[in-house]
Every structure is written in structure tokens, then in C-alpha cells.
Amino acid sequence: MAVKGSAVRPAGFEPAARGTGRRSRTSGHGAARPSLPASVGISGRSWPYGWLYRAATVADVKDDAPVVEVVPYDPAWSVRFTVEQRLLSEALPAALSVEHFGSTSIPGLAAKPIIDILAVVPEVEAVVADLRPLELLGYVYRPMAFPEDDDHLFFAKDTAGKRSHHLHVFGVTSLIPEANRVFRAYLAANPDAARRYEAAKKRAAELHPHSRAQYGAAKEEVTARLLAEAHLWRRAARHQSAEG
């Protein structure tokens, strides 16, 4: 089993096999999900913007209380992940990795106070076949959160009646974890990029505090640009490493 952790990999991550794991699927209401946004438009293998986890991809909630709240960085987020990592490693013993990703994983970056966790497993079907270990930890399976991707499972966890954790489980051939890892690494290594992302998040939250979907759409342009930069940064790091 690979070592589990949240270590940043500046040079990116290569999955065991190529392939996106994406297959078309309709929602429970029979309506097809919208197609993913166009790729970031970089020469060579590029990543569709939709490969980044976004709040807009989870079912919207509309009520009197704000559903989007961006708060200053809290060092306790890392501690909370470490606790959860240990529990999830026991609940998912076959997992190849259990990692902290998303904005709360980047030191100094303001974020929604929800811990995003990425796990890679040999077979997502095995996880769905026995949800009890995750349910005992308080995770609720949301099968229609990402219906266009059969290789992506989503779980939500509340603590004291408030959303506290999101768990994303991917099959080993999915390329989505790689895109998110490199995006995380790029922001952690480039303060200017992190500041631009934080500014976009704060502005989007101010404009659309009651809609996750509109919040996500408001920062799409900046996020897509940063994803393109991250892709080029990773390629440059690999080239430099090869020359060295």
C-alpha cells in the first residue's frame, strides 16, 4: 500500500493507467448533466476545467442562511485533516492514498471552512458495495453529486449540524486527482497565484452568498487561468528536472 498523506508533489502525479473513467450518465430525474467546460487550451495533454472540484458541482442549497462563506486560513484545518486521514485509512484499508486537497489544504489561503479529502482506491465499486465503514464515521453518500463520472464517489459529513468534510473517492485510473494535486502544489508554491485565487473566491462569495452554483461560476475565469498556469508550471518543473 502506498504511503498515505497530503504531501505536495510539485512535479505532479502519474496514475497507474491512462484514462479518465468518465462515462455519460443521467440523473435520477432523467435529465443529462451539462457537458463539462472546455479544456484549458494548452498544447499537449490538458485538463478540462471540470476536473477541478468546485462547489458548483454539488447540489445547490437555498435558504435564509448563507451557504457560501469564505473565512481566513485556520491552521486547525490541517489538524482536522490529519485526524480524519487516520480514520479514513482504517475505513478504506485498500486506499492507495488519502490526501488533503482544495483551498483548506493550502497554508495561508482563505477558504470555505470545509475539509476536502481525496482518496484513490483500486475499485470504486468495492466502496459502494459496503458503505458501512464510512457511514460509521458520519459520511453520507451522495450518488448523484457527480453522475457524469462513474469513477468519482462523493460523500458529505456534518459536524454539530454544520457541513465540515467532503470526501471524494476516485478509481486508480482517474486523471482528476492529478489535476487537483498539481493545482494545489502550484498555489502552495506561488504566493501571487494564491492571492489571485483568494481574491476571486472572496469576491464570488460576496456577490453570491446564497448560491454555490453562482459562486462557482463567478470565479471560473480566474480558476481556469490558474489551472492553465499550473499545467505549464508542472511541465516546466519536469523539463528542468530532466535536464538536471
GROMACS .gro file of N, CA and C in nm, residues 63-147:
model
  255
   63ASP      N    1  -3.150   2.875   0.120
   63ASP     CA    2  -3.225   2.903   0.241
   63ASP      C    3  -3.185   3.041   0.290
   64ASP      N    4  -3.230   3.080   0.408
   64ASP     CA    5  -3.204   3.214   0.457
   64ASP      C    6  -3.059   3.233   0.502
   65ALA      N    7  -2.993   3.124   0.538
   65ALA     CA    8  -2.855   3.134   0.584
   65ALA      C    9  -2.759   3.125   0.467
   66PRO      N   10  -2.650   3.201   0.471
   66PRO     CA   11  -2.552   3.191   0.362
   66PRO      C   12  -2.499   3.048   0.350
   67VAL      N   13  -2.487   3.001   0.229
   67VAL     CA   14  -2.430   2.867   0.208
   67VAL      C   15  -2.286   2.875   0.162
   68VAL      N   16  -2.242   2.995   0.129
   68VAL     CA   17  -2.103   3.015   0.087
   68VAL      C   18  -2.038   3.113   0.184
   69GLU      N   19  -1.937   3.068   0.253
   69GLU     CA   20  -1.867   3.152   0.350
   69GLU      C   21  -1.717   3.128   0.333
   70VAL      N   22  -1.645   3.232   0.294
   70VAL     CA   23  -1.500   3.224   0.280
   70VAL      C   24  -1.439   3.295   0.401
   71VAL      N   25  -1.359   3.221   0.477
   71VAL     CA   26  -1.303   3.274   0.602
   71VAL      C   27  -1.150   3.269   0.596
   72PRO      N   28  -1.083   3.345   0.682
   72PRO     CA   29  -0.935   3.343   0.683
   72PRO      C   30  -0.882   3.203   0.712
   73TYR      N   31  -0.760   3.178   0.666
   73TYR     CA   32  -0.697   3.048   0.688
   73TYR      C   33  -0.690   3.014   0.835
   74ASP      N   34  -0.715   2.888   0.866
   74ASP     CA   35  -0.712   2.840   1.003
   74ASP      C   36  -0.616   2.721   1.010
   75PRO      N   37  -0.507   2.731   1.088
   75PRO     CA   38  -0.412   2.619   1.099
   75PRO      C   39  -0.477   2.491   1.149
   76ALA      N   40  -0.592   2.503   1.215
   76ALA     CA   41  -0.661   2.385   1.266
   76ALA      C   42  -0.713   2.297   1.153
   77TRP      N   43  -0.725   2.352   1.032
   77TRP     CA   44  -0.773   2.270   0.919
   77TRP      C   45  -0.679   2.154   0.894
   78SER      N   46  -0.550   2.179   0.900
   78SER     CA   47  -0.453   2.073   0.879
   78SER      C   48  -0.464   1.966   0.987
   79VAL      N   49  -0.485   2.008   1.109
   79VAL     CA   50  -0.501   1.913   1.220
   79VAL      C   51  -0.627   1.829   1.201
   80ARG      N   52  -0.735   1.894   1.161
   80ARG     CA   53  -0.860   1.822   1.139
   80ARG      C   54  -0.844   1.717   1.029
   81PHE      N   55  -0.770   1.754   0.925
   81PHE     CA   56  -0.747   1.655   0.819
   81PHE      C   57  -0.668   1.537   0.872
   82THR      N   58  -0.564   1.561   0.948
   82THR     CA   59  -0.479   1.453   0.999
   82THR      C   60  -0.561   1.354   1.080
   83VAL      N   61  -0.651   1.405   1.161
   83VAL     CA   62  -0.739   1.317   1.239
   83VAL      C   63  -0.827   1.234   1.145
   84GLU      N   64  -0.884   1.300   1.046
   84GLU     CA   65  -0.974   1.231   0.953
   84GLU      C   66  -0.898   1.133   0.865
   85GLN      N   67  -0.776   1.166   0.830
   85GLN     CA   68  -0.694   1.078   0.747
   85GLN      C   69  -0.674   0.943   0.815
   86ARG      N   70  -0.646   0.947   0.944
   86ARG     CA   71  -0.626   0.822   1.018
   86ARG      C   72  -0.754   0.738   1.019
   87LEU      N   73  -0.868   0.803   1.042
   87LEU     CA   74  -0.995   0.731   1.046
   87LEU      C   75  -1.030   0.673   0.909
   88LEU      N   76  -1.007   0.751   0.805
   88LEU     CA   77  -1.041   0.704   0.670
   88LEU      C   78  -0.946   0.594   0.624
   89SER      N   79  -0.822   0.599   0.668
   89SER     CA   80  -0.728   0.493   0.632
   89SER      C   81  -0.773   0.359   0.688
   90GLU      N   82  -0.839   0.363   0.803
   90GLU     CA   83  -0.892   0.241   0.862
   90GLU      C   84  -1.022   0.200   0.793
   91ALA      N   85  -1.104   0.298   0.756
   91ALA     CA   86  -1.232   0.268   0.691
   91ALA      C   87  -1.213   0.223   0.547
   92LEU      N   88  -1.104   0.269   0.483
   92LEU     CA   89  -1.075   0.233   0.343
   92LEU      C   90  -0.936   0.168   0.339
   93PRO      N   91  -0.921   0.049   0.390
   93PRO     CA   92  -0.788  -0.013   0.400
   93PRO      C   93  -0.721  -0.038   0.265
   94ALA      N   94  -0.798  -0.045   0.158
   94ALA     CA   95  -0.739  -0.068   0.026
   94ALA      C   96  -0.697   0.061  -0.042
   95ALA      N   97  -0.723   0.176   0.021
   95ALA     CA   98  -0.692   0.304  -0.042
   95ALA      C   99  -0.543   0.318  -0.070
   96LEU      N  100  -0.511   0.369  -0.188
   96LEU     CA  101  -0.372   0.393  -0.227
   96LEU      C  102  -0.322   0.526  -0.174
   97SER      N  103  -0.413   0.618  -0.148
   97SER     CA  104  -0.376   0.746  -0.089
   97SER      C  105  -0.499   0.809  -0.027
   98VAL      N  106  -0.479   0.886   0.078
   98VAL     CA  107  -0.583   0.968   0.141
   98VAL      C  108  -0.518   1.104   0.163
   99GLU      N  109  -0.566   1.206   0.093
   99GLU     CA  110  -0.496   1.333   0.088
   99GLU      C  111  -0.587   1.452   0.114
  100HIS      N  112  -0.528   1.556   0.166
  100HIS     CA  113  -0.595   1.684   0.187
  100HIS      C  114  -0.579   1.765   0.058
  101PHE      N  115  -0.688   1.814   0.004
  101PHE     CA  116  -0.678   1.898  -0.116
  101PHE      C  117  -0.778   2.010  -0.106
  102GLY      N  118  -0.785   2.092  -0.209
  102GLY     CA  119  -0.874   2.207  -0.204
  102GLY      C  120  -0.811   2.321  -0.126
  103SER      N  121  -0.885   2.429  -0.110
  103SER     CA  122  -0.830   2.551  -0.051
  103SER      C  123  -0.784   2.535   0.093
  104THR      N  124  -0.853   2.452   0.172
  104THR     CA  125  -0.812   2.437   0.311
  104THR      C  126  -0.679   2.365   0.326
  105SER      N  127  -0.629   2.306   0.218
  105SER     CA  128  -0.500   2.236   0.223
  105SER      C  129  -0.382   2.328   0.194
  106ILE      N  130  -0.408   2.454   0.158
  106ILE     CA  131  -0.302   2.545   0.117
  106ILE      C  132  -0.277   2.647   0.229
  107PRO      N  133  -0.163   2.640   0.296
  107PRO     CA  134  -0.134   2.731   0.408
  107PRO      C  135  -0.150   2.877   0.370
  108GLY      N  136  -0.223   2.950   0.454
  108GLY     CA  137  -0.241   3.093   0.435
  108GLY      C  138  -0.356   3.133   0.346
  109LEU      N  139  -0.421   3.038   0.279
  109LEU     CA  140  -0.527   3.072   0.184
  109LEU      C  141  -0.664   3.072   0.252
  110ALA      N  142  -0.739   3.180   0.234
  110ALA     CA  143  -0.876   3.185   0.283
  110ALA      C  144  -0.959   3.082   0.209
  111ALA      N  145  -1.060   3.027   0.276
  111ALA     CA  146  -1.137   2.919   0.215
  111ALA      C  147  -1.271   2.902   0.284
  112LYS      N  148  -1.358   2.828   0.220
  112LYS     CA  149  -1.477   2.781   0.288
  112LYS      C  150  -1.430   2.680   0.393
  113PRO      N  151  -1.480   2.687   0.516
  113PRO     CA  152  -1.427   2.602   0.625
  113PRO      C  153  -1.477   2.458   0.619
  114ILE      N  154  -1.454   2.395   0.504
  114ILE     CA  155  -1.491   2.255   0.484
  114ILE      C  156  -1.367   2.181   0.438
  115ILE      N  157  -1.333   2.072   0.505
  115ILE     CA  158  -1.213   1.997   0.473
  115ILE      C  159  -1.242   1.906   0.354
  116ASP      N  160  -1.172   1.930   0.243
  116ASP     CA  161  -1.187   1.847   0.124
  116ASP      C  162  -1.081   1.738   0.127
  117ILE      N  163  -1.125   1.614   0.109
  117ILE     CA  164  -1.036   1.499   0.117
  117ILE      C  165  -1.048   1.417  -0.011
  118LEU      N  166  -0.933   1.376  -0.063
  118LEU     CA  167  -0.925   1.297  -0.186
  118LEU      C  168  -0.869   1.160  -0.151
  119ALA      N  169  -0.940   1.056  -0.191
  119ALA     CA  170  -0.891   0.919  -0.172
  119ALA      C  171  -0.891   0.848  -0.305
  120VAL      N  172  -0.786   0.770  -0.329
  120VAL     CA  173  -0.776   0.690  -0.452
  120VAL      C  174  -0.780   0.544  -0.412
  121VAL      N  175  -0.869   0.468  -0.477
  121VAL     CA  176  -0.886   0.327  -0.445
  121VAL      C  177  -0.875   0.243  -0.572
  122PRO      N  178  -0.842   0.115  -0.558
  122PRO     CA  179  -0.833   0.029  -0.677
  122PRO      C  180  -0.964   0.017  -0.752
  123GLU      N  181  -1.076   0.007  -0.679
  123GLU     CA  182  -1.208  -0.010  -0.741
  123GLU      C  183  -1.312   0.067  -0.661
  124VAL      N  184  -1.378   0.164  -0.724
  124VAL     CA  185  -1.481   0.239  -0.652
  124VAL      C  186  -1.602   0.151  -0.623
  125GLU      N  187  -1.623   0.048  -0.706
  125GLU     CA  188  -1.737  -0.040  -0.685
  125GLU      C  189  -1.730  -0.109  -0.549
  126ALA      N  190  -1.610  -0.142  -0.506
  126ALA     CA  191  -1.594  -0.208  -0.377
  126ALA      C  192  -1.634  -0.116  -0.262
  127VAL      N  193  -1.612   0.014  -0.278
  127VAL     CA  194  -1.652   0.110  -0.176
  127VAL      C  195  -1.803   0.120  -0.168
  128VAL      N  196  -1.868   0.127  -0.284
  128VAL     CA  197  -2.014   0.138  -0.288
  128VAL      C  198  -2.079   0.010  -0.234
  129ALA      N  199  -2.014  -0.102  -0.256
  129ALA     CA  200  -2.071  -0.230  -0.211
  129ALA      C  201  -2.082  -0.240  -0.060
  130ASP      N  202  -1.999  -0.166   0.012
  130ASP     CA  203  -2.006  -0.168   0.158
  130ASP      C  204  -1.977  -0.029   0.211
  131LEU      N  205  -2.082   0.049   0.230
  131LEU     CA  206  -2.069   0.187   0.276
  131LEU      C  207  -2.061   0.199   0.428
  132ARG      N  208  -2.080   0.090   0.498
  132ARG     CA  209  -2.091   0.097   0.644
  132ARG      C  210  -1.970   0.160   0.713
  133PRO      N  211  -1.847   0.127   0.674
  133PRO     CA  212  -1.732   0.189   0.742
  133PRO      C  213  -1.732   0.342   0.733
  134LEU      N  214  -1.773   0.395   0.617
  134LEU     CA  215  -1.779   0.541   0.603
  134LEU      C  216  -1.899   0.599   0.675
  135GLU      N  217  -2.010   0.528   0.672
  135GLU     CA  218  -2.129   0.575   0.741
  135GLU      C  219  -2.106   0.585   0.891
  136LEU      N  220  -2.028   0.493   0.945
  136LEU     CA  221  -1.997   0.495   1.089
  136LEU      C  222  -1.915   0.618   1.126
  137LEU      N  223  -1.845   0.675   1.029
  137LEU     CA  224  -1.768   0.796   1.053
  137LEU      C  225  -1.850   0.923   1.028
  138GLY      N  226  -1.975   0.904   0.987
  138GLY     CA  227  -2.063   1.018   0.963
  138GLY      C  228  -2.072   1.063   0.819
  139TYR      N  229  -2.010   0.989   0.727
  139TYR     CA  230  -2.015   1.027   0.586
  139TYR      C  231  -2.142   0.976   0.519
  140VAL      N  232  -2.207   1.064   0.445
  140VAL     CA  233  -2.329   1.030   0.373
  140VAL      C  234  -2.298   1.028   0.224
  141TYR      N  235  -2.328   0.918   0.160
  141TYR     CA  236  -2.301   0.901   0.017
  141TYR      C  237  -2.401   0.982  -0.063
  142ARG      N  238  -2.351   1.064  -0.157
  142ARG     CA  239  -2.436   1.144  -0.245
  142ARG      C  240  -2.416   1.094  -0.388
  143PRO      N  241  -2.489   0.989  -0.428
  143PRO     CA  242  -2.463   0.924  -0.558
  143PRO      C  243  -2.486   1.011  -0.679
  144MET      N  244  -2.568   1.117  -0.668
  144MET     CA  245  -2.595   1.199  -0.785
  144MET      C  246  -2.518   1.330  -0.784
  145ALA      N  247  -2.419   1.341  -0.698
  145ALA     CA  248  -2.339   1.464  -0.696
  145ALA      C  249  -2.256   1.480  -0.823
  146PHE      N  250  -2.205   1.368  -0.875
  146PHE     CA  251  -2.124   1.369  -0.997
  146PHE      C  252  -2.169   1.256  -1.089
  147PRO      N  253  -2.293   1.262  -1.139
  147PRO     CA  254  -2.347   1.149  -1.216
  147PRO      C  255  -2.280   1.126  -1.351
   0.00000   0.00000   0.00000
